[in-house]
Amino acid sequence: MPVVVFHRNGQTYREEVKANTNLVVRAGIKQFPFPHLRYECGMGKCARCACRVLAGEAHLPAPNWKEKKQLGERLDAGYRLVCQLWIEHDIELEQADDPPAAL
């Protein structure tokens, strides 16, 4: 099972998840520790769930059109929309305390 390491507000959360897990879905149904994940629409429209991928990026699919539209140049800095990712491998993510600036 994939291990997710999630950093936010100076805290680190680590948990195994089932393969093909979406962390925004888990947060929405209040499965610990992902209620700490900041998100809103869950559809790639708001970018509130944007996180920087610290490890595991090689196992992620290429960014889709929603991520390209919402994140723009932040993609080059390693940001992804967590609502658009289905976790299949270990990953480490960091979410800033403040939402990223809108483009």
JSON list of C-alpha atoms in Angstrom, two decimals:
[
{"chain": "A", "resi": 1, "resn": "MET", "atom": "CA", "xyz": [0.00, 0.00, 0.00]},
{"chain": "A", "resi": 2, "resn": "PRO", "atom": "CA", "xyz": [1.29, 3.51, -0.80]},
{"chain": "A", "resi": 3, "resn": "VAL", "atom": "CA", "xyz": [2.57, 5.68, 2.03]},
{"chain": "A", "resi": 4, "resn": "VAL", "atom": "CA", "xyz": [1.59, 9.35, 2.01]},
{"chain": "A", "resi": 5, "resn": "VAL", "atom": "CA", "xyz": [3.71, 11.85, 3.94]},
{"chain": "A", "resi": 6, "resn": "PHE", "atom": "CA", "xyz": [1.88, 15.17, 4.19]},
{"chain": "A", "resi": 7, "resn": "HIS", "atom": "CA", "xyz": [3.35, 18.41, 5.62]},
{"chain": "A", "resi": 8, "resn": "ARG", "atom": "CA", "xyz": [1.16, 21.33, 6.68]},
{"chain": "A", "resi": 9, "resn": "ASN", "atom": "CA", "xyz": [1.24, 23.99, 9.42]},
{"chain": "A", "resi": 10, "resn": "GLY", "atom": "CA", "xyz": [4.58, 22.70, 10.71]},
{"chain": "A", "resi": 11, "resn": "GLN", "atom": "CA", "xyz": [3.12, 19.22, 11.25]},
{"chain": "A", "resi": 12, "resn": "THR", "atom": "CA", "xyz": [3.90, 16.01, 9.41]},
{"chain": "A", "resi": 13, "resn": "TYR", "atom": "CA", "xyz": [1.31, 13.30, 8.88]},
{"chain": "A", "resi": 14, "resn": "ARG", "atom": "CA", "xyz": [2.15, 9.84, 7.56]},
{"chain": "A", "resi": 15, "resn": "GLU", "atom": "CA", "xyz": [-0.29, 7.12, 6.63]},
{"chain": "A", "resi": 16, "resn": "GLU", "atom": "CA", "xyz": [-0.66, 4.13, 4.36]},
{"chain": "A", "resi": 17, "resn": "VAL", "atom": "CA", "xyz": [-3.55, 4.42, 1.92]},
{"chain": "A", "resi": 18, "resn": "LYS", "atom": "CA", "xyz": [-5.16, 1.95, -0.41]},
{"chain": "A", "resi": 19, "resn": "ALA", "atom": "CA", "xyz": [-3.88, 2.03, -3.97]},
{"chain": "A", "resi": 20, "resn": "ASN", "atom": "CA", "xyz": [-5.87, 4.34, -6.25]},
{"chain": "A", "resi": 21, "resn": "THR", "atom": "CA", "xyz": [-6.73, 6.73, -3.40]},
{"chain": "A", "resi": 22, "resn": "ASN", "atom": "CA", "xyz": [-7.66, 10.38, -3.91]},
{"chain": "A", "resi": 23, "resn": "LEU", "atom": "CA", "xyz": [-6.66, 12.43, -0.86]},
{"chain": "A", "resi": 24, "resn": "VAL", "atom": "CA", "xyz": [-9.37, 15.07, -1.37]},
{"chain": "A", "resi": 25, "resn": "VAL", "atom": "CA", "xyz": [-12.00, 12.32, -1.29]},
{"chain": "A", "resi": 26, "resn": "ARG", "atom": "CA", "xyz": [-10.45, 10.99, 1.94]},
{"chain": "A", "resi": 27, "resn": "ALA", "atom": "CA", "xyz": [-10.42, 14.50, 3.44]},
{"chain": "A", "resi": 28, "resn": "GLY", "atom": "CA", "xyz": [-14.05, 14.98, 2.45]},
{"chain": "A", "resi": 29, "resn": "ILE", "atom": "CA", "xyz": [-15.13, 11.88, 4.36]},
{"chain": "A", "resi": 30, "resn": "LYS", "atom": "CA", "xyz": [-12.92, 12.87, 7.33]},
{"chain": "A", "resi": 31, "resn": "GLN", "atom": "CA", "xyz": [-10.47, 9.99, 7.18]},
{"chain": "A", "resi": 32, "resn": "PHE", "atom": "CA", "xyz": [-7.42, 10.93, 9.29]},
{"chain": "A", "resi": 33, "resn": "PRO", "atom": "CA", "xyz": [-5.03, 12.63, 8.68]},
{"chain": "A", "resi": 34, "resn": "PHE", "atom": "CA", "xyz": [-6.26, 14.19, 5.50]},
{"chain": "A", "resi": 35, "resn": "PRO", "atom": "CA", "xyz": [-8.93, 16.49, 6.97]},
{"chain": "A", "resi": 36, "resn": "HIS", "atom": "CA", "xyz": [-5.88, 18.77, 7.44]},
{"chain": "A", "resi": 37, "resn": "LEU", "atom": "CA", "xyz": [-5.63, 19.04, 3.65]},
{"chain": "A", "resi": 38, "resn": "ARG", "atom": "CA", "xyz": [-6.96, 22.38, 2.42]},
{"chain": "A", "resi": 39, "resn": "TYR", "atom": "CA", "xyz": [-9.36, 21.89, -0.49]},
{"chain": "A", "resi": 40, "resn": "GLU", "atom": "CA", "xyz": [-12.66, 23.24, -1.77]},
{"chain": "A", "resi": 41, "resn": "CYS", "atom": "CA", "xyz": [-14.25, 22.14, -5.04]},
{"chain": "A", "resi": 42, "resn": "GLY", "atom": "CA", "xyz": [-12.51, 18.79, -5.62]},
{"chain": "A", "resi": 43, "resn": "MET", "atom": "CA", "xyz": [-12.85, 19.28, -9.38]},
{"chain": "A", "resi": 44, "resn": "GLY", "atom": "CA", "xyz": [-9.68, 21.16, -10.36]},
{"chain": "A", "resi": 45, "resn": "LYS", "atom": "CA", "xyz": [-11.39, 24.56, -10.56]},
{"chain": "A", "resi": 46, "resn": "CYS", "atom": "CA", "xyz": [-10.20, 26.38, -7.43]},
{"chain": "A", "resi": 47, "resn": "ALA", "atom": "CA", "xyz": [-6.58, 25.23, -6.84]},
{"chain": "A", "resi": 48, "resn": "ARG", "atom": "CA", "xyz": [-7.02, 25.34, -3.03]},
{"chain": "A", "resi": 49, "resn": "CYS", "atom": "CA", "xyz": [-5.64, 21.78, -2.81]},
{"chain": "A", "resi": 50, "resn": "ALA", "atom": "CA", "xyz": [-2.38, 22.69, -4.57]},
{"chain": "A", "resi": 51, "resn": "CYS", "atom": "CA", "xyz": [0.60, 20.97, -2.95]},
{"chain": "A", "resi": 52, "resn": "ARG", "atom": "CA", "xyz": [4.27, 20.80, -3.77]},
{"chain": "A", "resi": 53, "resn": "VAL", "atom": "CA", "xyz": [5.42, 17.25, -4.44]},
{"chain": "A", "resi": 54, "resn": "LEU", "atom": "CA", "xyz": [8.59, 16.60, -2.44]},
{"chain": "A", "resi": 55, "resn": "ALA", "atom": "CA", "xyz": [9.01, 12.93, -3.39]},
{"chain": "A", "resi": 56, "resn": "GLY", "atom": "CA", "xyz": [7.29, 10.45, -5.67]},
{"chain": "A", "resi": 57, "resn": "GLU", "atom": "CA", "xyz": [6.67, 12.76, -8.63]},
{"chain": "A", "resi": 58, "resn": "ALA", "atom": "CA", "xyz": [8.18, 10.23, -11.05]},
{"chain": "A", "resi": 59, "resn": "HIS", "atom": "CA", "xyz": [5.22, 7.91, -10.42]},
{"chain": "A", "resi": 60, "resn": "LEU", "atom": "CA", "xyz": [2.55, 10.54, -11.12]},
{"chain": "A", "resi": 61, "resn": "PRO", "atom": "CA", "xyz": [0.85, 10.96, -14.48]},
{"chain": "A", "resi": 62, "resn": "ALA", "atom": "CA", "xyz": [1.57, 14.08, -16.48]},
{"chain": "A", "resi": 63, "resn": "PRO", "atom": "CA", "xyz": [-0.44, 17.13, -15.37]},
{"chain": "A", "resi": 64, "resn": "ASN", "atom": "CA", "xyz": [-3.87, 17.27, -16.97]},
{"chain": "A", "resi": 65, "resn": "TRP", "atom": "CA", "xyz": [-5.40, 20.35, -18.59]},
{"chain": "A", "resi": 66, "resn": "LYS", "atom": "CA", "xyz": [-7.03, 21.47, -15.33]},
{"chain": "A", "resi": 67, "resn": "GLU", "atom": "CA", "xyz": [-3.67, 21.48, -13.54]},
{"chain": "A", "resi": 68, "resn": "LYS", "atom": "CA", "xyz": [-2.02, 23.31, -16.42]},
{"chain": "A", "resi": 69, "resn": "LYS", "atom": "CA", "xyz": [-4.75, 25.95, -16.39]},
{"chain": "A", "resi": 70, "resn": "GLN", "atom": "CA", "xyz": [-4.84, 26.44, -12.60]},
{"chain": "A", "resi": 71, "resn": "LEU", "atom": "CA", "xyz": [-1.15, 26.07, -11.76]},
{"chain": "A", "resi": 72, "resn": "GLY", "atom": "CA", "xyz": [0.65, 27.48, -14.79]},
{"chain": "A", "resi": 73, "resn": "GLU", "atom": "CA", "xyz": [4.29, 28.13, -13.90]},
{"chain": "A", "resi": 74, "resn": "ARG", "atom": "CA", "xyz": [3.84, 26.57, -10.45]},
{"chain": "A", "resi": 75, "resn": "LEU", "atom": "CA", "xyz": [3.94, 23.18, -12.22]},
{"chain": "A", "resi": 76, "resn": "ASP", "atom": "CA", "xyz": [7.64, 23.82, -12.87]},
{"chain": "A", "resi": 77, "resn": "ALA", "atom": "CA", "xyz": [8.11, 24.36, -9.12]},
{"chain": "A", "resi": 78, "resn": "GLY", "atom": "CA", "xyz": [6.64, 20.92, -8.41]},
{"chain": "A", "resi": 79, "resn": "TYR", "atom": "CA", "xyz": [3.05, 21.86, -7.55]},
{"chain": "A", "resi": 80, "resn": "ARG", "atom": "CA", "xyz": [0.11, 19.61, -8.38]},
{"chain": "A", "resi": 81, "resn": "LEU", "atom": "CA", "xyz": [-3.63, 19.68, -7.69]},
{"chain": "A", "resi": 82, "resn": "VAL", "atom": "CA", "xyz": [-4.19, 16.87, -5.20]},
{"chain": "A", "resi": 83, "resn": "CYS", "atom": "CA", "xyz": [-7.82, 16.53, -6.26]},
{"chain": "A", "resi": 84, "resn": "GLN", "atom": "CA", "xyz": [-6.59, 15.40, -9.67]},
{"chain": "A", "resi": 85, "resn": "LEU", "atom": "CA", "xyz": [-4.22, 12.72, -8.37]},
{"chain": "A", "resi": 86, "resn": "TRP", "atom": "CA", "xyz": [-5.02, 9.09, -7.63]},
{"chain": "A", "resi": 87, "resn": "ILE", "atom": "CA", "xyz": [-2.21, 7.80, -5.43]},
{"chain": "A", "resi": 88, "resn": "GLU", "atom": "CA", "xyz": [-0.64, 4.54, -6.59]},
{"chain": "A", "resi": 89, "resn": "HIS", "atom": "CA", "xyz": [2.88, 4.87, -5.10]},
{"chain": "A", "resi": 90, "resn": "ASP", "atom": "CA", "xyz": [4.57, 6.45, -2.08]},
{"chain": "A", "resi": 91, "resn": "ILE", "atom": "CA", "xyz": [4.39, 10.25, -2.19]},
{"chain": "A", "resi": 92, "resn": "GLU", "atom": "CA", "xyz": [5.45, 13.19, -0.03]},
{"chain": "A", "resi": 93, "resn": "LEU", "atom": "CA", "xyz": [3.48, 16.43, -0.26]},
{"chain": "A", "resi": 94, "resn": "GLU", "atom": "CA", "xyz": [3.72, 19.88, 1.31]},
{"chain": "A", "resi": 95, "resn": "GLN", "atom": "CA", "xyz": [0.86, 22.35, 1.45]},
{"chain": "A", "resi": 96, "resn": "ALA", "atom": "CA", "xyz": [1.63, 25.97, 2.30]},
{"chain": "A", "resi": 97, "resn": "ASP", "atom": "CA", "xyz": [-0.12, 27.51, 5.29]},
{"chain": "A", "resi": 98, "resn": "ASP", "atom": "CA", "xyz": [-1.56, 30.20, 3.03]},
{"chain": "A", "resi": 99, "resn": "PRO", "atom": "CA", "xyz": [-3.30, 29.41, -0.26]},
{"chain": "A", "resi": 100, "resn": "PRO", "atom": "CA", "xyz": [-1.15, 30.00, -3.34]},
{"chain": "A", "resi": 101, "resn": "ALA", "atom": "CA", "xyz": [-1.85, 33.24, -5.19]},
{"chain": "A", "resi": 102, "resn": "ALA", "atom": "CA", "xyz": [-4.45, 32.97, -7.92]},
{"chain": "A", "resi": 103, "resn": "LEU", "atom": "CA", "xyz": [-3.22, 33.29, -11.46]}
]
